[in-house]
Amino acid sequence: MAKVLCVLYDDPTTGYPTSYARDDLPTVPGYPGGQTLPTPKGLGFTPGQLLGSVSGALGLREFLESQGHTLVVTSDKDREGSEFDRELADADIVISQPFWPAYLTAERIARAPKLKLAVTAGIGSDHVDLDAAIEHGVTVAEVTYSNSISVAEHVVMMILSLVRNYLPSHQVVLDGGWNIADCVARAYDVEGMHVGTVAAGRIGAAVLRRLKPFDVHLHYTDRHRLPQEVEEELGLTFHESAADMVPFCDVVTINAPLHPETEGLFGDKLIGSMKRGAYLINTARGKIADRDAVVRALESGQLAGYAGDVWFPQPAPADHPWRTMPHHGMTPHISGSTLSAQARYAAGTREILENWFAGEAIRDEYLIVDGGKLAGAGAHSYSTNK
Ligand code: NDP
């Protein structure tokens, strides 16, 4: 029987909800491109429930405990001697979400001799040291596509929010004011702007599709070029690298995984080569942007705005400079954890566990590391330090 250690974010400060704002979720038939939604044999929750916090337990408790497995759920993960650290010593499986990542460093993996499977309930497994997972034979899997559209919607929202100066204008209302000039002195239309994405994978491509009706000029860079018919349909301009692309763009959105190629990519040099007054949206991973370079660029006016929901570390400390820098639209890491997304990635997590316990293959598109090497989606989109 396995010990499953699940690290989830805290329940709402007002307690676990007893009712919700809406009664159901819309039906989504499948993902763009034909990938099917998760297909677990059972669910263990009602779609629309809060699953990503400790009491929600990703809807896994009855499923696991009825089979004799042990489920430990905690939010206590970072401090010295945390529950995560203590329970990890004899855990077989670790599950966490990128929003509240259980950082599986090489040291932690070395201290977890029984660990065989690390599941990301969501997308993005950079909180796991993939080199160490490869070395120790740990399989790493994530629920590919489960929240890609959720994030794409968030990116579009943040582009519009920054360019149109929505958040400061909303603040004027909250403060009881009505100075229209205060609101509009930094407000523009998106129409006609040049918008570029670093990576056109599931999220990046969905952002491009959603922006097309705004009559903007669309640019992208990626390690693999999109099919010619997609480039033509969306009117895309391809650039060989982020460095080639960003000087042309009024808005840049980052949608690449964090791995050795992308860590620190947006530093002083790359940001300095952007148009003065460009907007940068990063919902990919905090470490893709250099923390202090972003602050400097906002203070100098090189960037007109920065928004996103990804930080390092997470949770961000109270004195993280991105909380107080000018012209930002940051949120905690929420874009991929809507109740809609939670229903999908909780179901996908259960599907992965059902396969694992039955000794069946995990879907290739869910695999990041398997059999001592990058595998599946990981082999396509990630790199290692070795
Ligand atoms: P995909 O794997 O579909 O797409 C990632 C794309 O990035 C691929 O097309 C890949 O290229 C490309 N890429 C990798 N390295 C580079 C590089 N150096 N330069 C340019 N492109 C590169 O993933 P998703 O679109 O679903 O997700 C992307 C990332 O978004 C995740 O890895 C995660 O970090 C983040 N994310 C954030 C969430 C949030 O809540 N904020 C939720 C979900 C994801 P190719 O495969 O062609 O080699």
CSV table of C-alpha atoms and ligand atoms in Angstrom, one decimal:
chain,number,residue,atom,x,y,z
A,1,MET,CA,0.0,0.0,0.0
A,2,ALA,CA,1.3,3.4,-0.9
A,3,LYS,CA,1.7,6.6,1.2
A,4,VAL,CA,0.6,9.5,-0.9
A,5,LEU,CA,1.8,13.0,0.3
A,6,CYS,CA,-0.3,15.8,-1.1
A,7,VAL,CA,0.8,19.4,-0.6
A,8,LEU,CA,-2.0,21.9,-1.3
A,9,TYR,CA,-2.7,25.5,-0.6
A,10,ASP,CA,-4.5,26.6,2.6
A,11,ASP,CA,-8.3,26.7,2.8
A,12,PRO,CA,-10.0,30.0,2.4
A,13,THR,CA,-9.4,32.4,5.4
A,14,THR,CA,-13.2,32.2,6.0
A,15,GLY,CA,-13.2,28.4,6.1
A,16,TYR,CA,-13.9,25.7,3.5
A,17,PRO,CA,-16.9,26.9,1.4
A,18,THR,CA,-20.4,25.5,2.0
A,19,SER,CA,-21.8,27.1,-1.1
A,20,TYR,CA,-20.5,28.5,-4.4
A,21,ALA,CA,-21.2,31.5,-6.6
A,22,ARG,CA,-22.5,29.2,-9.4
A,23,ASP,CA,-24.3,25.9,-9.4
A,24,ASP,CA,-22.5,24.1,-12.2
A,25,LEU,CA,-19.6,24.2,-14.7
A,26,PRO,CA,-20.1,24.5,-18.5
A,27,THR,CA,-19.4,21.3,-20.4
A,28,VAL,CA,-16.1,21.4,-22.3
A,29,PRO,CA,-16.1,18.6,-24.9
A,30,GLY,CA,-12.4,18.2,-25.3
A,31,TYR,CA,-9.2,20.2,-25.8
A,32,PRO,CA,-8.1,22.0,-29.0
A,33,GLY,CA,-6.2,19.6,-31.2
A,34,GLY,CA,-8.2,16.6,-30.1
A,35,GLN,CA,-6.7,15.6,-26.8
A,36,THR,CA,-9.4,14.2,-24.6
A,37,LEU,CA,-10.2,15.4,-21.1
A,38,PRO,CA,-9.1,13.2,-18.2
A,39,THR,CA,-10.8,9.8,-18.1
A,40,PRO,CA,-10.6,8.5,-14.6
A,41,LYS,CA,-12.9,5.5,-13.7
A,42,GLY,CA,-14.4,7.6,-10.8
A,43,LEU,CA,-14.4,11.2,-9.7
A,44,GLY,CA,-14.8,11.5,-5.9
A,45,PHE,CA,-15.9,15.1,-6.1
A,46,THR,CA,-18.5,17.4,-7.6
A,47,PRO,CA,-17.1,19.5,-10.4
A,48,GLY,CA,-17.2,23.1,-9.2
A,49,GLN,CA,-16.1,22.3,-5.7
A,50,LEU,CA,-12.9,23.8,-4.3
A,51,LEU,CA,-10.4,20.9,-4.6
A,52,GLY,CA,-7.0,22.6,-4.6
A,53,SER,CA,-7.0,23.5,-0.9
A,54,VAL,CA,-6.2,21.2,2.0
A,55,SER,CA,-9.8,20.2,2.8
A,56,GLY,CA,-10.6,19.6,-0.9
A,57,ALA,CA,-7.7,17.1,-1.0
A,58,LEU,CA,-8.1,17.1,-4.8
A,59,GLY,CA,-11.1,14.8,-4.3
A,60,LEU,CA,-8.7,11.9,-3.7
A,61,ARG,CA,-9.4,10.9,-0.1
A,62,GLU,CA,-12.1,8.3,-0.4
A,63,PHE,CA,-10.5,6.8,-3.5
A,64,LEU,CA,-7.1,6.3,-1.9
A,65,GLU,CA,-8.2,5.3,1.6
A,66,SER,CA,-10.8,2.8,0.4
A,67,GLN,CA,-8.0,1.0,-1.3
A,68,GLY,CA,-5.9,1.0,1.8
A,69,HIS,CA,-3.5,3.7,0.8
A,70,THR,CA,-2.5,6.4,3.2
A,71,LEU,CA,-3.2,10.0,2.2
A,72,VAL,CA,-1.4,12.9,4.0
A,73,VAL,CA,-2.5,16.4,3.0
A,74,THR,CA,-0.7,19.5,4.2
A,75,SER,CA,0.0,23.0,3.3
A,76,ASP,CA,3.1,23.2,5.6
A,77,LYS,CA,5.9,22.9,3.1
A,78,ASP,CA,8.7,25.4,3.4
A,79,ARG,CA,9.9,26.0,6.9
A,80,GLU,CA,12.6,24.0,8.5
A,81,GLY,CA,11.1,20.8,9.8
A,82,SER,CA,7.8,21.3,7.9
A,83,GLU,CA,5.2,18.5,7.7
A,84,PHE,CA,6.1,18.0,4.1
A,85,ASP,CA,9.8,17.4,5.0
A,86,ARG,CA,8.8,15.0,7.8
A,87,GLU,CA,6.3,13.0,5.8
A,88,LEU,CA,8.5,12.9,2.7
A,89,ALA,CA,10.9,10.5,4.4
A,90,ASP,CA,8.7,7.4,3.7
A,91,ALA,CA,6.3,8.8,1.0
A,92,ASP,CA,5.9,6.8,-2.2
A,93,ILE,CA,4.0,9.5,-4.1
A,94,VAL,CA,4.1,13.3,-3.9
A,95,ILE,CA,1.4,15.4,-5.4
A,96,SER,CA,1.4,19.2,-5.5
A,97,GLN,CA,0.2,22.1,-7.6
A,98,PRO,CA,2.4,24.7,-9.1
A,99,PHE,CA,0.4,27.4,-7.3
A,100,TRP,CA,1.7,26.1,-4.0
A,101,PRO,CA,4.7,24.0,-5.1
A,102,ALA,CA,6.3,21.3,-3.0
A,103,TYR,CA,9.8,22.0,-4.1
A,104,LEU,CA,11.3,18.6,-4.7
A,105,THR,CA,14.9,19.6,-4.7
A,106,ALA,CA,17.8,17.2,-5.3
A,107,GLU,CA,18.4,17.1,-1.5
A,108,ARG,CA,14.8,16.3,-0.8
A,109,ILE,CA,14.7,13.6,-3.4
A,110,ALA,CA,17.8,12.0,-1.9
A,111,ARG,CA,16.1,12.0,1.5
A,112,ALA,CA,13.0,10.2,0.0
A,113,PRO,CA,14.2,6.6,-0.8
A,114,LYS,CA,10.7,5.3,-1.4
A,115,LEU,CA,9.6,8.1,-3.7
A,116,LYS,CA,8.7,6.7,-7.1
A,117,LEU,CA,6.1,9.2,-8.5
A,118,ALA,CA,5.8,13.0,-8.4
A,119,VAL,CA,2.5,14.3,-9.8
A,120,THR,CA,1.9,17.9,-10.7
A,121,ALA,CA,-1.8,18.6,-10.4
A,122,GLY,CA,-1.7,21.2,-13.1
A,123,ILE,CA,1.0,22.0,-15.6
A,124,GLY,CA,4.7,22.9,-15.1
A,125,SER,CA,7.0,20.5,-13.2
A,126,ASP,CA,9.9,22.8,-12.7
A,127,HIS,CA,9.4,22.6,-8.9
A,128,VAL,CA,10.8,19.1,-9.3
A,129,ASP,CA,14.6,18.8,-9.9
A,130,LEU,CA,14.2,16.8,-13.1
A,131,ASP,CA,17.9,15.8,-13.2
A,132,ALA,CA,17.5,14.3,-9.7
A,133,ALA,CA,14.3,12.6,-10.6
A,134,ILE,CA,16.0,11.1,-13.6
A,135,GLU,CA,18.9,10.0,-11.5
A,136,HIS,CA,16.7,8.4,-8.8
A,137,GLY,CA,14.2,6.8,-11.1
A,138,VAL,CA,11.3,9.0,-10.1
A,139,THR,CA,8.5,9.3,-12.6
A,140,VAL,CA,7.2,12.9,-13.0
A,141,ALA,CA,3.8,13.4,-14.5
A,142,GLU,CA,1.5,16.4,-15.0
A,143,VAL,CA,-2.0,16.9,-16.3
A,144,THR,CA,-1.2,18.4,-19.6
A,145,TYR,CA,-3.8,20.8,-21.0
A,146,SER,CA,-5.9,20.8,-17.9
A,147,ASN,CA,-5.5,24.5,-17.3
A,148,SER,CA,-3.9,25.8,-20.5
A,149,ILE,CA,-7.1,27.6,-21.6
A,150,SER,CA,-7.6,29.0,-18.1
A,151,VAL,CA,-4.2,30.6,-18.3
A,152,ALA,CA,-4.7,31.9,-21.8
A,153,GLU,CA,-7.9,33.7,-20.7
A,154,HIS,CA,-5.9,35.2,-17.8
A,155,VAL,CA,-3.2,36.4,-20.2
A,156,VAL,CA,-5.8,38.2,-22.4
A,157,MET,CA,-7.4,39.7,-19.3
A,158,MET,CA,-4.0,41.0,-18.1
A,159,ILE,CA,-3.0,42.4,-21.5
A,160,LEU,CA,-6.3,44.4,-21.6
A,161,SER,CA,-6.0,45.4,-17.9
A,162,LEU,CA,-2.5,46.8,-18.3
A,163,VAL,CA,-2.9,48.5,-21.7
A,164,ARG,CA,-6.3,50.0,-20.7
A,165,ASN,CA,-5.1,50.9,-17.2
A,166,TYR,CA,-8.0,49.0,-15.6
A,167,LEU,CA,-6.7,48.3,-12.1
A,168,PRO,CA,-5.7,51.9,-11.2
A,169,SER,CA,-9.1,53.1,-12.6
A,170,HIS,CA,-11.0,50.6,-10.5
A,171,GLN,CA,-9.0,51.8,-7.5
A,172,VAL,CA,-10.3,55.3,-8.2
A,173,VAL,CA,-13.8,54.0,-7.8
A,174,LEU,CA,-13.0,52.1,-4.6
A,175,ASP,CA,-11.4,55.3,-3.2
A,176,GLY,CA,-14.6,57.2,-3.9
A,177,GLY,CA,-13.0,59.4,-6.6
A,178,TRP,CA,-13.9,60.4,-10.2
A,179,ASN,CA,-10.8,62.0,-11.7
A,180,ILE,CA,-11.1,60.7,-15.3
A,181,ALA,CA,-7.7,62.2,-16.3
A,182,ASP,CA,-6.0,60.2,-13.5
A,183,CYS,CA,-7.5,57.1,-15.1
A,184,VAL,CA,-6.9,57.8,-18.8
A,185,ALA,CA,-3.4,59.4,-18.7
A,186,ARG,CA,-2.0,55.9,-19.1
A,187,ALA,CA,-4.8,54.2,-21.0
A,188,TYR,CA,-4.5,53.0,-24.6
A,189,ASP,CA,-6.3,50.7,-27.0
A,190,VAL,CA,-4.9,47.3,-27.9
A,191,GLU,CA,-6.1,47.6,-31.5
A,192,GLY,CA,-3.2,47.9,-33.9
A,193,MET,CA,-0.5,46.9,-31.3
A,194,HIS,CA,2.2,44.3,-32.0
A,195,VAL,CA,1.8,41.4,-29.6
A,196,GLY,CA,4.3,38.6,-29.3
A,197,THR,CA,4.4,35.4,-27.4
A,198,VAL,CA,7.6,33.6,-26.2
A,199,ALA,CA,6.4,30.0,-27.0
A,200,ALA,CA,3.4,29.0,-28.9
A,201,GLY,CA,2.5,25.7,-27.2
A,202,ARG,CA,-0.9,25.1,-25.7
A,203,ILE,CA,-1.2,28.3,-23.8
A,204,GLY,CA,0.8,30.5,-26.3
A,205,ALA,CA,-1.2,29.3,-29.2
A,206,ALA,CA,-4.5,29.8,-27.3
A,207,VAL,CA,-3.5,33.3,-26.5
A,208,LEU,CA,-2.8,34.0,-30.1
A,209,ARG,CA,-6.2,32.6,-31.2
A,210,ARG,CA,-8.0,34.7,-28.6
A,211,LEU,CA,-6.2,37.9,-29.5
A,212,LYS,CA,-6.7,37.6,-33.3
A,213,PRO,CA,-10.2,39.3,-33.2
A,214,PHE,CA,-8.6,42.3,-31.5
A,215,ASP,CA,-7.0,43.3,-34.8
A,216,VAL,CA,-3.5,43.3,-33.5
A,217,HIS,CA,-0.3,42.2,-35.2
A,218,LEU,CA,0.7,38.8,-33.9
A,219,HIS,CA,4.3,37.5,-33.4
A,220,TYR,CA,5.7,34.4,-31.9
A,221,THR,CA,9.0,32.6,-31.2
A,222,ASP,CA,9.2,28.9,-30.3
A,223,ARG,CA,11.7,26.0,-30.6
A,224,HIS,CA,9.4,24.4,-33.1
A,225,ARG,CA,7.6,26.4,-35.8
A,226,LEU,CA,3.8,26.1,-36.0
A,227,PRO,CA,2.2,24.6,-39.2
A,228,GLN,CA,2.2,27.0,-42.1
A,229,GLU,CA,-1.6,26.9,-42.3
A,230,VAL,CA,-1.8,28.1,-38.6
A,231,GLU,CA,0.6,30.9,-39.3
A,232,GLU,CA,-1.4,32.0,-42.3
A,233,GLU,CA,-4.8,31.7,-40.5
A,234,LEU,CA,-3.7,33.8,-37.6
A,235,GLY,CA,-1.4,36.1,-39.6
A,236,LEU,CA,1.6,35.3,-37.5
A,237,THR,CA,5.1,36.6,-37.8
A,238,PHE,CA,7.7,34.0,-36.7
A,239,HIS,CA,11.0,35.1,-35.1
A,240,GLU,CA,14.0,32.8,-34.5
A,241,SER,CA,14.4,33.9,-30.9
A,242,ALA,CA,12.9,36.1,-28.1
A,243,ALA,CA,15.8,38.5,-28.7
A,244,ASP,CA,14.8,38.8,-32.4
A,245,MET,CA,11.1,39.3,-31.6
A,246,VAL,CA,10.8,41.6,-28.6
A,247,PRO,CA,12.1,44.9,-30.3
A,248,PHE,CA,9.0,44.7,-32.6
A,249,CYS,CA,6.4,44.2,-29.8
A,250,ASP,CA,4.2,46.6,-27.8
A,251,VAL,CA,3.1,43.6,-25.7
A,252,VAL,CA,5.1,40.5,-24.9
A,253,THR,CA,3.6,37.4,-23.2
A,254,ILE,CA,5.7,34.6,-21.8
A,255,ASN,CA,4.3,31.1,-22.2
A,256,ALA,CA,7.4,28.8,-22.1
A,257,PRO,CA,8.2,26.4,-19.4
A,258,LEU,CA,11.0,27.2,-16.9
A,259,HIS,CA,14.0,25.2,-17.8
A,260,PRO,CA,17.7,26.0,-18.3
A,261,GLU,CA,17.1,27.7,-21.6
A,262,THR,CA,14.5,30.1,-20.2
A,263,GLU,CA,15.7,30.8,-16.7
A,264,GLY,CA,16.5,34.5,-16.3
A,265,LEU,CA,15.7,35.1,-20.0
A,266,PHE,CA,14.1,38.5,-19.4
A,267,GLY,CA,16.9,40.4,-17.7
A,268,ASP,CA,18.2,43.9,-18.2
A,269,LYS,CA,19.6,43.1,-21.7
A,270,LEU,CA,16.4,41.6,-23.2
A,271,ILE,CA,14.1,44.1,-21.5
A,272,GLY,CA,16.4,46.9,-22.6
A,273,SER,CA,15.9,45.8,-26.2
A,274,MET,CA,12.1,46.1,-26.0
A,275,LYS,CA,10.2,49.2,-27.2
A,276,ARG,CA,10.1,51.9,-24.5
A,277,GLY,CA,6.7,51.6,-22.8
A,278,ALA,CA,6.1,47.9,-23.8
A,279,TYR,CA,4.1,45.7,-21.5
A,280,LEU,CA,5.3,42.3,-20.3
A,281,ILE,CA,3.0,39.6,-19.1
A,282,ASN,CA,4.4,36.5,-17.4
A,283,THR,CA,2.1,33.7,-16.4
A,284,ALA,CA,4.7,31.1,-17.1
A,285,ARG,CA,7.2,31.1,-14.2
A,286,GLY,CA,8.6,33.9,-12.1
A,287,LYS,CA,12.2,32.9,-12.6
A,288,ILE,CA,12.0,33.4,-16.4
A,289,ALA,CA,12.1,37.1,-15.6
A,290,ASP,CA,14.9,38.7,-13.5
A,291,ARG,CA,13.1,40.0,-10.4
A,292,ASP,CA,15.1,43.2,-10.0
A,293,ALA,CA,15.5,43.9,-13.8
A,294,VAL,CA,11.7,44.0,-14.0
A,295,VAL,CA,11.5,46.5,-11.1
A,296,ARG,CA,14.2,48.7,-12.7
A,297,ALA,CA,12.4,48.7,-16.0
A,298,LEU,CA,9.1,49.8,-14.5
A,299,GLU,CA,10.7,52.5,-12.4
A,300,SER,CA,12.6,53.9,-15.5
A,301,GLY,CA,9.6,53.7,-17.8
A,302,GLN,CA,11.3,51.1,-20.1
A,303,LEU,CA,8.3,48.9,-19.3
A,304,ALA,CA,4.9,50.6,-19.0
A,305,GLY,CA,3.5,47.6,-17.2
A,306,TYR,CA,4.2,44.1,-15.9
A,307,ALA,CA,1.5,41.6,-14.9
A,308,GLY,CA,1.4,37.9,-14.1
A,309,ASP,CA,0.7,35.5,-11.4
A,310,VAL,CA,4.0,33.6,-11.1
A,311,TRP,CA,6.7,34.5,-8.5
A,312,PHE,CA,9.7,32.9,-6.9
A,313,PRO,CA,9.5,31.6,-4.3
A,314,GLN,CA,5.9,30.8,-3.9
A,315,PRO,CA,4.3,31.9,-1.7
A,316,ALA,CA,6.1,35.2,-2.3
A,317,PRO,CA,7.5,36.9,0.9
A,318,ALA,CA,5.7,39.9,2.2
A,319,ASP,CA,8.6,42.2,1.1
A,320,HIS,CA,8.9,40.8,-2.5
A,321,PRO,CA,9.5,43.9,-4.6
A,322,TRP,CA,6.9,42.9,-7.2
A,323,ARG,CA,4.2,43.6,-4.6
A,324,THR,CA,5.1,47.3,-4.5
A,325,MET,CA,6.7,48.1,-7.9
A,326,PRO,CA,4.9,50.7,-10.0
A,327,HIS,CA,2.4,49.9,-12.8
A,328,HIS,CA,2.0,46.2,-12.0
A,329,GLY,CA,-1.0,43.9,-12.2
A,330,MET,CA,0.3,41.0,-10.2
A,331,THR,CA,-1.9,38.4,-8.5
A,332,PRO,CA,-1.0,35.4,-6.4
A,333,HIS,CA,-0.6,32.3,-8.6
A,334,ILE,CA,-4.2,31.8,-9.5
A,335,SER,CA,-4.7,31.7,-13.3
A,336,GLY,CA,-4.6,28.0,-13.7
A,337,SER,CA,-6.6,27.2,-10.5
A,338,THR,CA,-10.1,28.3,-11.3
A,339,LEU,CA,-12.8,26.0,-10.1
A,340,SER,CA,-13.2,25.0,-13.8
A,341,ALA,CA,-9.5,24.1,-14.0
A,342,GLN,CA,-9.4,22.3,-10.7
A,343,ALA,CA,-12.1,19.9,-11.8
A,344,ARG,CA,-10.0,18.9,-14.8
A,345,TYR,CA,-6.6,18.6,-13.1
A,346,ALA,CA,-8.1,16.7,-10.1
A,347,ALA,CA,-9.7,14.2,-12.5
A,348,GLY,CA,-6.3,14.0,-14.4
A,349,THR,CA,-4.5,13.4,-11.1
A,350,ARG,CA,-6.9,10.6,-10.3
A,351,GLU,CA,-6.4,9.1,-13.8
A,352,ILE,CA,-2.6,9.1,-13.3
A,353,LEU,CA,-3.0,7.4,-9.9
A,354,GLU,CA,-5.5,4.8,-11.2
A,355,ASN,CA,-3.0,3.9,-14.0
A,356,TRP,CA,-0.1,3.8,-11.6
A,357,PHE,CA,-1.7,1.5,-9.0
A,358,ALA,CA,-3.0,-0.8,-11.8
A,359,GLY,CA,0.5,-1.0,-13.3
A,360,GLU,CA,-0.8,0.5,-16.5
A,361,ALA,CA,0.9,3.1,-18.7
A,362,ILE,CA,0.3,6.8,-17.9
A,363,ARG,CA,-0.7,8.7,-21.0
A,364,ASP,CA,2.4,9.8,-22.9
A,365,GLU,CA,1.2,13.4,-23.0
A,366,TYR,CA,1.2,13.5,-19.1
A,367,LEU,CA,4.8,12.2,-18.8
A,368,ILE,CA,7.7,14.6,-18.1
A,369,VAL,CA,10.2,12.1,-16.7
A,370,ASP,CA,10.0,8.3,-16.9
A,371,GLY,CA,12.4,5.4,-17.1
A,372,GLY,CA,15.3,7.6,-16.1
A,373,LYS,CA,14.9,10.2,-18.9
A,374,LEU,CA,12.8,13.0,-20.1
A,375,ALA,CA,9.7,11.4,-21.6
A,376,GLY,CA,6.4,12.4,-23.3
A,377,ALA,CA,5.6,16.1,-23.0
A,378,GLY,CA,8.8,16.5,-21.1
A,379,ALA,CA,10.9,15.2,-23.9
A,380,HIS,CA,9.2,17.7,-26.2
A,381,SER,CA,9.3,20.9,-24.1
A,382,TYR,CA,11.9,20.6,-21.4
A,383,SER,CA,15.7,20.4,-21.3
A,384,THR,CA,18.0,19.3,-18.4
A,385,ASN,CA,21.3,20.6,-17.1
A,386,LYS,CA,23.0,17.4,-18.2
B,1,NDP,P1,3.3,23.5,-23.7
B,1,NDP,O1,4.3,22.4,-23.4
B,1,NDP,O2,2.1,23.2,-24.6
B,1,NDP,O3,4.1,24.7,-24.4
B,1,NDP,C1,5.3,25.1,-24.1
B,1,NDP,C2,6.0,25.7,-25.3
B,1,NDP,O4,7.2,26.3,-24.9
B,1,NDP,C3,6.4,24.6,-26.3
B,1,NDP,O5,5.9,25.0,-27.6
B,1,NDP,C4,7.9,24.6,-26.3
B,1,NDP,O6,8.5,24.4,-27.5
B,1,NDP,C5,8.1,26.1,-25.9
B,1,NDP,N1,9.5,26.4,-25.5
B,1,NDP,C6,10.2,25.7,-24.6
B,1,NDP,N2,11.4,26.3,-24.5
B,1,NDP,C7,11.4,27.4,-25.2
B,1,NDP,C8,12.3,28.4,-25.5
B,1,NDP,N3,13.6,28.3,-24.9
B,1,NDP,N4,12.0,29.4,-26.3
B,1,NDP,C9,10.8,29.4,-26.9
B,1,NDP,N5,9.8,28.4,-26.7
B,1,NDP,C10,10.2,27.4,-25.9
B,1,NDP,O7,2.9,24.1,-22.3
B,1,NDP,P2,1.7,25.0,-21.9
B,1,NDP,O8,1.5,26.0,-23.0
B,1,NDP,O9,0.5,24.2,-21.5
B,1,NDP,O10,2.3,25.7,-20.7
B,1,NDP,C11,3.5,26.5,-20.8
B,1,NDP,C12,4.0,26.9,-19.4
B,1,NDP,O11,3.0,27.7,-18.7
B,1,NDP,C13,4.1,25.7,-18.4
B,1,NDP,O12,5.3,25.0,-18.6
B,1,NDP,C14,4.0,26.4,-17.1
B,1,NDP,O13,5.3,26.8,-16.7
B,1,NDP,C15,3.1,27.6,-17.4
B,1,NDP,N6,1.8,27.4,-16.8
B,1,NDP,C16,1.4,28.4,-15.9
B,1,NDP,C17,0.1,28.2,-15.2
B,1,NDP,C18,-0.4,29.2,-14.3
B,1,NDP,O14,-1.3,28.9,-13.5
B,1,NDP,N7,0.1,30.4,-14.3
B,1,NDP,C19,-0.7,27.0,-15.5
B,1,NDP,C20,-0.2,26.2,-16.5
B,1,NDP,C21,1.0,26.4,-17.1
B,1,NDP,P3,8.5,23.0,-28.2
B,1,NDP,O15,7.6,22.1,-27.5
B,1,NDP,O16,8.0,23.4,-29.6
B,1,NDP,O17,9.9,22.6,-28.1
